[in-house]
CSV table of C-alpha atoms in Angstrom, one decimal:
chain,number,residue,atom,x,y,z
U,118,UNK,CA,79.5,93.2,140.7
U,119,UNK,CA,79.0,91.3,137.7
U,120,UNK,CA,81.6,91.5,134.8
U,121,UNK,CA,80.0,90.9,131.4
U,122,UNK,CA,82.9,91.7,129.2
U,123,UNK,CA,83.6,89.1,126.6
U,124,UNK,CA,86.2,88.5,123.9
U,125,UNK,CA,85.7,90.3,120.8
U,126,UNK,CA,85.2,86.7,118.8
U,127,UNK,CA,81.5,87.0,120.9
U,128,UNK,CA,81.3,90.6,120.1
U,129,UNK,CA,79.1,89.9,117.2
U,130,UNK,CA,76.8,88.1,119.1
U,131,UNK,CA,76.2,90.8,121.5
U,132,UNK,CA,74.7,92.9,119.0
U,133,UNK,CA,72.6,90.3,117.7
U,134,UNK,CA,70.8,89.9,121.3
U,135,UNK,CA,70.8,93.9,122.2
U,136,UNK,CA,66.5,93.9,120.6
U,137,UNK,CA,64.3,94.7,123.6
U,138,UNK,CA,62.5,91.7,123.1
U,139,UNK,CA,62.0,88.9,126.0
U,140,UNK,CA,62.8,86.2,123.0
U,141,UNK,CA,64.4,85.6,120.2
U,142,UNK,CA,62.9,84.9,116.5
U,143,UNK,CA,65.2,82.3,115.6
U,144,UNK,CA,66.0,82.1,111.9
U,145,UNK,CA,67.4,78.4,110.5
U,146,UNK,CA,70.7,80.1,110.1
U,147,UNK,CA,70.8,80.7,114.0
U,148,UNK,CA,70.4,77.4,114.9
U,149,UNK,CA,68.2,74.3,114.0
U,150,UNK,CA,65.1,74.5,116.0
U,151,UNK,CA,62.8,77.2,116.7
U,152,UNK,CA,62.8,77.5,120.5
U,153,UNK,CA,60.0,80.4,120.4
U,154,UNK,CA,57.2,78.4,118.4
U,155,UNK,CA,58.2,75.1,119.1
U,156,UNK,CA,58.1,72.8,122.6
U,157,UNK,CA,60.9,70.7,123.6
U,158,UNK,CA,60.0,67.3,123.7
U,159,UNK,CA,62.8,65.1,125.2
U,160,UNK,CA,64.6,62.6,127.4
U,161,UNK,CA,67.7,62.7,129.2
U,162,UNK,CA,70.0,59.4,128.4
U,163,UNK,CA,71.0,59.3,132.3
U,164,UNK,CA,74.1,57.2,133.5
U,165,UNK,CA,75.7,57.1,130.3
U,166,UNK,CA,78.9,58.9,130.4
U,167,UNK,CA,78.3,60.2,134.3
U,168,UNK,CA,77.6,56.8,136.2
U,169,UNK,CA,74.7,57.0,138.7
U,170,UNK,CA,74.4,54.1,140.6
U,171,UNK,CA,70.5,53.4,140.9
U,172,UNK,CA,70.3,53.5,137.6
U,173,UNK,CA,72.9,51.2,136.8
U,174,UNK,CA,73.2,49.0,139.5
U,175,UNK,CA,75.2,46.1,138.3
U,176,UNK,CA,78.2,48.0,137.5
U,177,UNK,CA,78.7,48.7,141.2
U,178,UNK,CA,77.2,45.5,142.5
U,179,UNK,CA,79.6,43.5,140.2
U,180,UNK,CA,83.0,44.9,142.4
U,181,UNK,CA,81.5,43.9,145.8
U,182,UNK,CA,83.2,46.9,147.8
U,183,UNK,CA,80.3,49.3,149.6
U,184,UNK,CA,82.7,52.5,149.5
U,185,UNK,CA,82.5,52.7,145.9
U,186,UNK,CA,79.4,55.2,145.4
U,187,UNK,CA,80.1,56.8,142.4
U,188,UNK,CA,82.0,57.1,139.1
U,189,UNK,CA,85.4,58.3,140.7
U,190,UNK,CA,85.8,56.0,143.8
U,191,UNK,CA,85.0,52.9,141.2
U,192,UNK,CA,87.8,54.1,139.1
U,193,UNK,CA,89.9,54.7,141.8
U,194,UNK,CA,89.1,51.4,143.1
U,195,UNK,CA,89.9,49.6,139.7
U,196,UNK,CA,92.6,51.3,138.3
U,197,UNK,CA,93.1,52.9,135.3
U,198,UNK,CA,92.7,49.3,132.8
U,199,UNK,CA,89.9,47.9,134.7
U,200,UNK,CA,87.9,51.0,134.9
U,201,UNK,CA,88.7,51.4,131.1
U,202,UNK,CA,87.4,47.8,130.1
U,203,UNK,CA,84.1,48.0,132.0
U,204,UNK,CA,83.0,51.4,131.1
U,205,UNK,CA,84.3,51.3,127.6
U,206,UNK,CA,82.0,48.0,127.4
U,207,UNK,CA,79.1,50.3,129.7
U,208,UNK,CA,79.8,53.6,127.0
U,209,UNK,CA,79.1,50.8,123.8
U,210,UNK,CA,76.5,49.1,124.5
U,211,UNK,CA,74.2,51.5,127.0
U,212,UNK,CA,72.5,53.2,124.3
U,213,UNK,CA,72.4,52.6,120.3
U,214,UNK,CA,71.3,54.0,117.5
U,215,UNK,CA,68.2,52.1,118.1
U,216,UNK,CA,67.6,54.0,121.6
U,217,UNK,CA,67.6,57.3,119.4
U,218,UNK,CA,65.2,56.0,116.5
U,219,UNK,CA,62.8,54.9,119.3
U,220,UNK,CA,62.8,58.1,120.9
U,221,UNK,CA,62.6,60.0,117.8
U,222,UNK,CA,59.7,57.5,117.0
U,223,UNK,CA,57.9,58.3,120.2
U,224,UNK,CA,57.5,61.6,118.9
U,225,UNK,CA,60.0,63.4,121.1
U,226,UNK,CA,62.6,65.6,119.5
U,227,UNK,CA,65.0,66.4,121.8
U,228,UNK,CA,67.5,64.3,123.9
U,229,UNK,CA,70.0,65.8,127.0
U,230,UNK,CA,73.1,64.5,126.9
U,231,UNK,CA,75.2,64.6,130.8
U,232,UNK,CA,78.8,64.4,130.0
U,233,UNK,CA,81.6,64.8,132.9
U,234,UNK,CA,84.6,67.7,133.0
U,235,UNK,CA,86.8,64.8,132.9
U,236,UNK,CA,86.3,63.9,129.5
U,237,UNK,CA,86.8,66.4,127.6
U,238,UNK,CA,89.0,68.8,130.0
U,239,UNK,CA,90.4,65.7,132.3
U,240,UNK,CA,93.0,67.1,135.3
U,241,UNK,CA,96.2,65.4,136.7
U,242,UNK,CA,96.1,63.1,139.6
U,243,UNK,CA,92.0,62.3,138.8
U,244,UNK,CA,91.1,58.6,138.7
U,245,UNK,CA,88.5,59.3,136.0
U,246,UNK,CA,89.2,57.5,132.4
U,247,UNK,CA,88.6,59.0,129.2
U,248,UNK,CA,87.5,57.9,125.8
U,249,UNK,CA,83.9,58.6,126.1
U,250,UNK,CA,84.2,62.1,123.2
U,251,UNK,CA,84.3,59.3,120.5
U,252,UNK,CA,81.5,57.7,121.4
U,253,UNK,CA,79.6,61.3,121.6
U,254,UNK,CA,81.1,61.6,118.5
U,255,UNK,CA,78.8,59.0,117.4
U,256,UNK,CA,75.7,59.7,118.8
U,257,UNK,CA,75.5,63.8,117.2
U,258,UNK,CA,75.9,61.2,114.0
U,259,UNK,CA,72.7,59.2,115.1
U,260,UNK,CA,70.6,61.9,116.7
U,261,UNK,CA,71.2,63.3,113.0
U,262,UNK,CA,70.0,60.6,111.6
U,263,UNK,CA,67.0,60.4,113.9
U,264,UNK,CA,65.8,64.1,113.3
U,265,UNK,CA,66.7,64.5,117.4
U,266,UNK,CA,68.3,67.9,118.4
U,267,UNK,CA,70.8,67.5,121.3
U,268,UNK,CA,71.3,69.5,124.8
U,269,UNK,CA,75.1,69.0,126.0
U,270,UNK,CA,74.8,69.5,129.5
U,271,UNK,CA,78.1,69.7,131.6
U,272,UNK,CA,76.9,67.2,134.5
U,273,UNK,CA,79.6,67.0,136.9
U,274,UNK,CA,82.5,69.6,137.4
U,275,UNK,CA,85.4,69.6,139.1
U,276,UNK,CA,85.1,70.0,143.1
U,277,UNK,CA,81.5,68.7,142.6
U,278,UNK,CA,79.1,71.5,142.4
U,279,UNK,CA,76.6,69.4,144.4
U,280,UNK,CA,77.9,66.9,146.6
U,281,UNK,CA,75.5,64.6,145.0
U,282,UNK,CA,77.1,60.8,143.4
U,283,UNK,CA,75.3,62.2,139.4
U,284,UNK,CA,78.3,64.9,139.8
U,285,UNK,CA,80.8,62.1,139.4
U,286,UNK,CA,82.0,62.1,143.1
U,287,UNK,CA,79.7,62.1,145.9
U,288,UNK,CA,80.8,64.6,149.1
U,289,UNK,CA,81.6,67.6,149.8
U,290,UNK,CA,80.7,70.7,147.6
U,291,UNK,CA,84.0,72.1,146.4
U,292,UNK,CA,83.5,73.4,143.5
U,293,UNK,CA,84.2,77.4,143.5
U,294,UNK,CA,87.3,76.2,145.4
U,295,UNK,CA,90.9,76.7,144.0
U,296,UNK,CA,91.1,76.5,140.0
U,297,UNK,CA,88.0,74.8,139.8
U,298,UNK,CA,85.7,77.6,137.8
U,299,UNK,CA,88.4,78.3,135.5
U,300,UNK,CA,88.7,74.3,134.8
U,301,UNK,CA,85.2,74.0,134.4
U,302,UNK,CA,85.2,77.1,131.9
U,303,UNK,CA,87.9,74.8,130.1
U,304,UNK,CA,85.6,72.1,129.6
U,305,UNK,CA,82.8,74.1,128.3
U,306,UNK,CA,84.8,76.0,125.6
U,307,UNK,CA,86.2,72.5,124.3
U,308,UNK,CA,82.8,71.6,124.6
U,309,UNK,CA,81.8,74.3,122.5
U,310,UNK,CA,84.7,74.1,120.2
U,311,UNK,CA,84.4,70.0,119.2
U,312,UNK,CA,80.8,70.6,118.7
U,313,UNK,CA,80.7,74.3,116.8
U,314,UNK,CA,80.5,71.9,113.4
U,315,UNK,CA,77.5,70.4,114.4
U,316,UNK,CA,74.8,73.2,115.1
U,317,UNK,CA,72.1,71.4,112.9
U,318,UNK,CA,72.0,68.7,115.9
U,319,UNK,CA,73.6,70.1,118.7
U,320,UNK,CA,71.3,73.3,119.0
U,321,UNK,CA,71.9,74.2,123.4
U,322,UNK,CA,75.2,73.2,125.9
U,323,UNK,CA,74.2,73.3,129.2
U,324,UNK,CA,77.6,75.0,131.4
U,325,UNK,CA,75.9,72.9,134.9
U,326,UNK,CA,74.1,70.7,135.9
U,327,UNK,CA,72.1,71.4,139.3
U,328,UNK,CA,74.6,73.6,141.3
U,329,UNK,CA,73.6,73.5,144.6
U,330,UNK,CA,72.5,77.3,145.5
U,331,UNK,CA,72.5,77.1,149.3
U,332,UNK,CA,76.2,75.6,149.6
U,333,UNK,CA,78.0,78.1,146.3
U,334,UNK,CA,78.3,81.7,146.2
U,335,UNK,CA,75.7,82.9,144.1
U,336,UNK,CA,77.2,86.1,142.3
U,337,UNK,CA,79.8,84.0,141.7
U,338,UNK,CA,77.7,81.3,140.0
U,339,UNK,CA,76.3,84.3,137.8
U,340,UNK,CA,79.8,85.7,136.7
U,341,UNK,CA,80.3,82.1,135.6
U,342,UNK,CA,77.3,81.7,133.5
U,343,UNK,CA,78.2,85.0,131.9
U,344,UNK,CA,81.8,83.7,131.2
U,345,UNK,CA,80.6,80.2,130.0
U,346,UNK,CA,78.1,82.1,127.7
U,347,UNK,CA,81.6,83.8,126.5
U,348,UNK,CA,82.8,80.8,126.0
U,349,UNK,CA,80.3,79.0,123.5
U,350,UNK,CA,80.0,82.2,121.7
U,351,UNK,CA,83.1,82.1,120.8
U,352,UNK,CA,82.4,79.3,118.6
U,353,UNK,CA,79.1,79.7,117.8
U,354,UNK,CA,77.3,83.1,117.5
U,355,UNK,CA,73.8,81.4,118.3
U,356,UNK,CA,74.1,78.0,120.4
U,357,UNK,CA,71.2,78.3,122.9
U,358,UNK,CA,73.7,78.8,126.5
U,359,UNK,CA,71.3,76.8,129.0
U,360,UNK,CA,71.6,77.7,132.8
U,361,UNK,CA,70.2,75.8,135.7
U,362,UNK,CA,68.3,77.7,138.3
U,363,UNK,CA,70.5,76.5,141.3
U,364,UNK,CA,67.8,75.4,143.1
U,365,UNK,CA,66.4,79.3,143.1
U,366,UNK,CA,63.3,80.4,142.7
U,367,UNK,CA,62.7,81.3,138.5
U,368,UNK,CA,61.0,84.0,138.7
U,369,UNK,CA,62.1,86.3,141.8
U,370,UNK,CA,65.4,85.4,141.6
U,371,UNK,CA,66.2,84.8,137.9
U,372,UNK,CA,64.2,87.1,136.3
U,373,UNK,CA,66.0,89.7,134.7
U,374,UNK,CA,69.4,88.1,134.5
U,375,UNK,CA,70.6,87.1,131.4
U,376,UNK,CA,67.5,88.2,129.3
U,377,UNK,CA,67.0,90.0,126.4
U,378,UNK,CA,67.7,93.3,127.7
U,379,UNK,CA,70.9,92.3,129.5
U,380,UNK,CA,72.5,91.9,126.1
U,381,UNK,CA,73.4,88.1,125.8
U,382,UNK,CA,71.1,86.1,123.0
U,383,UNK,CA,70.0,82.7,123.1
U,384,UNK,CA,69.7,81.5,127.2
U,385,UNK,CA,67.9,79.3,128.5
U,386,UNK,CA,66.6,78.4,132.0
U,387,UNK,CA,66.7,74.6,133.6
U,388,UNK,CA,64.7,73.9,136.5
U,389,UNK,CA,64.4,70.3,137.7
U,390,UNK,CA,61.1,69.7,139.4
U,391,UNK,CA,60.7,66.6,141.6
U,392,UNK,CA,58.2,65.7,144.5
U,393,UNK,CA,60.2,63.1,145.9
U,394,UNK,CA,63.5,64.1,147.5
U,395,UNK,CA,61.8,65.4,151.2
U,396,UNK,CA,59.4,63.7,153.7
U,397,UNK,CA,56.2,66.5,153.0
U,398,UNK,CA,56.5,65.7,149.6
U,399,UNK,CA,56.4,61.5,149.7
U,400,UNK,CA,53.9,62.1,151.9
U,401,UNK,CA,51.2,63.5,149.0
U,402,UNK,CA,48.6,61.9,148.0
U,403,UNK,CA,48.1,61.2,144.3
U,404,UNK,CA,46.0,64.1,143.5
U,405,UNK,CA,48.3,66.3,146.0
U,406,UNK,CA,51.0,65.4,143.4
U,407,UNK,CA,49.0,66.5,140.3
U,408,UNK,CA,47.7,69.5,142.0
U,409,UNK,CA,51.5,70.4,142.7
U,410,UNK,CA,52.3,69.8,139.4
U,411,UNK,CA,49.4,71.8,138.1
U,412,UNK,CA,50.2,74.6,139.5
U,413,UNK,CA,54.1,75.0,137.9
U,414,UNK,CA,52.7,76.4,134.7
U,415,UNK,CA,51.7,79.3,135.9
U,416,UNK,CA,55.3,80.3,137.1
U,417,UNK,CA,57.1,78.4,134.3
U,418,UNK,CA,54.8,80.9,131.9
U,419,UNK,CA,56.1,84.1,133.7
U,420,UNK,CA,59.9,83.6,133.4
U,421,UNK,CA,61.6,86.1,130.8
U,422,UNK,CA,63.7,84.0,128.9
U,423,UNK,CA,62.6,80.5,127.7
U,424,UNK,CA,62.7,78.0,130.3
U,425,UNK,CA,62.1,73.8,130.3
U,426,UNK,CA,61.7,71.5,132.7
U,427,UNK,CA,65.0,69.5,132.3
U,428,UNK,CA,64.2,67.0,134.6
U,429,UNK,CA,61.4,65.3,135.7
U,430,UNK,CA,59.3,61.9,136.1
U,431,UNK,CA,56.7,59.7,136.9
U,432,UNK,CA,57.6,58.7,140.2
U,433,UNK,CA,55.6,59.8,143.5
U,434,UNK,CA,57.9,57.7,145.6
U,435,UNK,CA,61.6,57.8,146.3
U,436,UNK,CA,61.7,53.4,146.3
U,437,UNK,CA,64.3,53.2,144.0
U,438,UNK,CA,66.9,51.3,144.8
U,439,UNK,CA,70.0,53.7,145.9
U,440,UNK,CA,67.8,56.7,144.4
U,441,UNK,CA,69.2,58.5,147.4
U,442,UNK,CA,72.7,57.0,147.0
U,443,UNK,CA,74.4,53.5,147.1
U,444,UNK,CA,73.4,51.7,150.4
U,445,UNK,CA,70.9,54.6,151.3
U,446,UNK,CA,67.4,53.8,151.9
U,447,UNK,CA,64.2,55.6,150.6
U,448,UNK,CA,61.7,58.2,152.7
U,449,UNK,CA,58.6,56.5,151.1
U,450,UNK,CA,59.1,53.6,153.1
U,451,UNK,CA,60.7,54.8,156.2
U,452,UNK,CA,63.8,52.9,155.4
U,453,UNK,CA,66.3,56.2,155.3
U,454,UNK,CA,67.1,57.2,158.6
U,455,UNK,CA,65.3,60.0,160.1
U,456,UNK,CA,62.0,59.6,157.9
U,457,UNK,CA,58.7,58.0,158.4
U,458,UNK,CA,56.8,55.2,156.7
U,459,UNK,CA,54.3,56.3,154.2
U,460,UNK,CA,53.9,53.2,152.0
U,461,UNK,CA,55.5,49.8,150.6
U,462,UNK,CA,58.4,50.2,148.0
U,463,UNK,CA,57.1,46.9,146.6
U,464,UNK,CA,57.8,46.7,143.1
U,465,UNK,CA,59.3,50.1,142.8
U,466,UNK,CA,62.3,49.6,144.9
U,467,UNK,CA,63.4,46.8,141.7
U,468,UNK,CA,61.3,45.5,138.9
U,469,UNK,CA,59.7,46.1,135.8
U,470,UNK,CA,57.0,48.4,134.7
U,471,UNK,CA,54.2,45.5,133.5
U,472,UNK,CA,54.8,43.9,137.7
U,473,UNK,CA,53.7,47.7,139.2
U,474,UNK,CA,50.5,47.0,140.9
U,475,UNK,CA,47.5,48.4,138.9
U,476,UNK,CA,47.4,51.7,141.0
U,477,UNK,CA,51.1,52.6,140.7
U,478,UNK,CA,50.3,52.2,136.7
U,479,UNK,CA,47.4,54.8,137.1
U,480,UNK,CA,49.2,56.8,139.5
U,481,UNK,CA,52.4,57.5,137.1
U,482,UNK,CA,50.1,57.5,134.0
U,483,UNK,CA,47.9,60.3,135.3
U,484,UNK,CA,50.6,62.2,137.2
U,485,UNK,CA,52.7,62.0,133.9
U,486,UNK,CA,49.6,63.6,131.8
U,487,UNK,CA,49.6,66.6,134.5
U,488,UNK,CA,52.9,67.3,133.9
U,489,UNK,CA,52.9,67.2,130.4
U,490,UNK,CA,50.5,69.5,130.2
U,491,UNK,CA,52.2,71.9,132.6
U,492,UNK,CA,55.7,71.8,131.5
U,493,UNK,CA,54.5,73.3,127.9
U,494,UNK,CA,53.7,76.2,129.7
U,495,UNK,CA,56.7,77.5,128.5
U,496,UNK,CA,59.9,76.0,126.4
U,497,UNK,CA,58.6,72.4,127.1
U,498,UNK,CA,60.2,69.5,129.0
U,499,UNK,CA,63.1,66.3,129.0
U,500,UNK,CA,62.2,63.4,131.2
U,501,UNK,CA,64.9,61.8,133.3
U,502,UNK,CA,65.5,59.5,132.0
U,503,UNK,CA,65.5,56.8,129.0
U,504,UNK,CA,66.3,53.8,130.7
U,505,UNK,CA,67.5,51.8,133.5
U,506,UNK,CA,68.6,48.3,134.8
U,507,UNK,CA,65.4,48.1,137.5
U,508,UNK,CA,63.9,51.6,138.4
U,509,UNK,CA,60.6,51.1,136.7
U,510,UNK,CA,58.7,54.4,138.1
U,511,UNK,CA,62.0,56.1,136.1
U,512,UNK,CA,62.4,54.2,133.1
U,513,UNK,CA,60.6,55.6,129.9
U,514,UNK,CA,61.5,53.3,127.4
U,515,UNK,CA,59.7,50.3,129.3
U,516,UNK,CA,56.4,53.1,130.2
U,517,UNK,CA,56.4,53.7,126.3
U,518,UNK,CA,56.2,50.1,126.1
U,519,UNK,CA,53.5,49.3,128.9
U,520,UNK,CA,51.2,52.2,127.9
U,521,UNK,CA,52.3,54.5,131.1
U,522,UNK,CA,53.6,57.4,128.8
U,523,UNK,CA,51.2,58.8,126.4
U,524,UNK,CA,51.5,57.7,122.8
U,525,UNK,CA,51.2,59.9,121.3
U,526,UNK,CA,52.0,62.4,123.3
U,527,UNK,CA,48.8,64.3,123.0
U,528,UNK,CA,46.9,61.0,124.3
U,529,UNK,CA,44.9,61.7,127.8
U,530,UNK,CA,43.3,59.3,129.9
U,531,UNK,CA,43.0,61.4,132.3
U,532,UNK,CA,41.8,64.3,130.7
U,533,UNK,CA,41.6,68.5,132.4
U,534,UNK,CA,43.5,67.2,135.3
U,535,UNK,CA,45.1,71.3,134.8
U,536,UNK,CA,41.8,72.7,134.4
């Protein structure tokens, strides 16, 4: 059974949810953007602070070792100096204030920031290395700047809640194990607390990132989010509390937890919708794609709290190299063990968006305008992700440029594709 007690600093925001009503009016005292009348329009700035290695392939490349495959074995591998020089270099230079004033330019207004446990709650005997919070530091102060509003999302915890190499260390899924909840409640309230200054930018923290359902006890998943909800309001009465769906369905299984009526304020669903990650869904057609992602609104519009599309994109393959992980090949091509060929990866397994071939371009132009139009369905949508080294299917920044991703946003070559 689920405990939803709270400390009495939070006690105050109780009250203010306990209305009835499936949302919440937001006044601009509550918090800097109006999540009931107003989409999210946004990017994630991937592989910034959490390393992912397809989208920044030269970090891993450059120490010529195939068992590093994610941030903690290439810290362990380089010590704690090494590790410091290259990503302090990686954490300055990845993106700028100018990264933020051409988002904000592209008429987006939102950007999702993954951040690891380890730097801002970091635990004995981890390789990890810090110094990342004064660079975050920096970009709240340019997202300001821009007019951008900010998600915090909590992208890798302790244990790994996934297994996957975007948690900070790819393999087993130990998270729930141990003192692992209880750390990762620890990183969310100093989270909360460094940022409880900065509620005209930093309007939603996200306690997880994509916690895999099928491998984590589920009730105790919940009791979490409740206790992380504790957490942030106990420095901020109205910071939207975002919760990823687990992999769970939105509606049957999230429906009526942690809505109006269950006496918490501000939450927020995050689904991730991809078509790429099993061999049914590489397999699609084009139009199979935009017919898939079509139909999402309809469910997106029936959830009872406001929900966004956190992560999606423009890709209909899987080609990009070490998508899957470092050394692991792609389904589209049959190069992964255990799949089947469906098409080349040439050109989308490394390159640049202009050298796609002229139906790739239409492809991720008209599959983009589907889902644009679907993901507004609801609360709106953030792309993964702004940019990368090679990954051009992925890479927004360089689709801006080639005239892949509408400009503005409302722009539709492909017109009613939704109906």
């Amino acid at each position: 059974m689920l405990s939803k007690s709270i400390s009495a600093a939070a006690v105050c925001a109780l009250l203010a949810g306990v209305n009835g009503a499936p949302t919440f009016k937001l006044k601009g005292r509550d918090v800097d953007f109006d999540y009931n009348n107003d989409k999210v329009y946004g990017v994630n700035l991937g592989g910034w602070f959490v390393l992912e290695p397809w989208i920044t392939p030269s970090i891993f490349e450059a120490t010529n070792n195939d068992a590093i495959v994610d941030e903690y074995t290439l810290t362990q591998a380089l010590g704690q100096d090494a590790a410091s020089s290259v990503l302090t270099n990686h954490w300055n230079t990845w993106i700028t204030q100018d990264d933020f004033n051409q988002i904000a330019a592209a008429g987006l207004n939102h950007v999702r920031i993954p951040i690891g446990y380890w730097a801002v709650a970091p635990l004995q005997g981890d390789p990890y290395v810090q110094g990342q919070l004064p660079v975050l530091d920096q970009a709240i102060g340019w997202a300001r700047s821009a007019g951008l509003r900010v998600l915090l999302d909590l992208h890798g915890a302790p244990g790994s809640q996934n297994g996957f190499d975007n948690s900070g260390r790819k393999g087993p899924v130990d998270w729930q194990q141990g003192n692992t909840v209880s750390e990762t409640l620890t990183a969310i309230a100093n989270l909360a607390e460094r940022y409880a200054g900065d509620t005209d930018v930093v309007t939603a923290i996200e306690l997880l990132n994509e916690p895999l359902g099928p491998d984590i006890n589920l009730d105790e998943l919940k009791q979490f989010y409740y206790d992380g909800w504790g957490n942030v309001r106990n420095n901020n009465a109205y910071t939207v509390v975002t919760i990823h769906d687990a992999f769970e369905d939105i509606t049957s299984f999230w429906n009526g937890f942690m809505n109006a009526q269950a006496g918490v304020n501000n939450v927020m669903l995050d689904t991730h919708i991809y078509q790429i990650f099993d061999q049914g869904q590489v397999s699609q057609s084009p139009a199979q794609h935009v017919a898939a992602a079509c139909g999402s609104a309809s469910q997106l519009a029936s959830t009872d709290k406001w929900t966004i599309v956190g992560e999606w994109t423009g890709a209909q393959t899987d080609c990009a190299k070490w998508l899957n992980g470092l050394g692991i090949g792609a389904r589209y091509d049959g190069s992964m063990a255990g799949s089947s060929y469906v098409g080349s990866c040439d050109g989308k397994y490394t390159g640049t968006v202009a050298a796609l071939s002229d139906a790739d371009k239409q492809n991720i132009r008209s599959f983009t305008e589907a889902q644009l139009d679907a993901y507004e369905a609801h609360t709106g949508w953030i792309w993964w992700t702004w940019h990368t080294e090679s990954a051009p299917e992925w890479d927004m920044q360089e689709l801006i440029a080639n005239g892949l991703f509408p400009q503005p946003l409302s722009d539709r070559q492909y017109p009613g594709q939704c109906g």
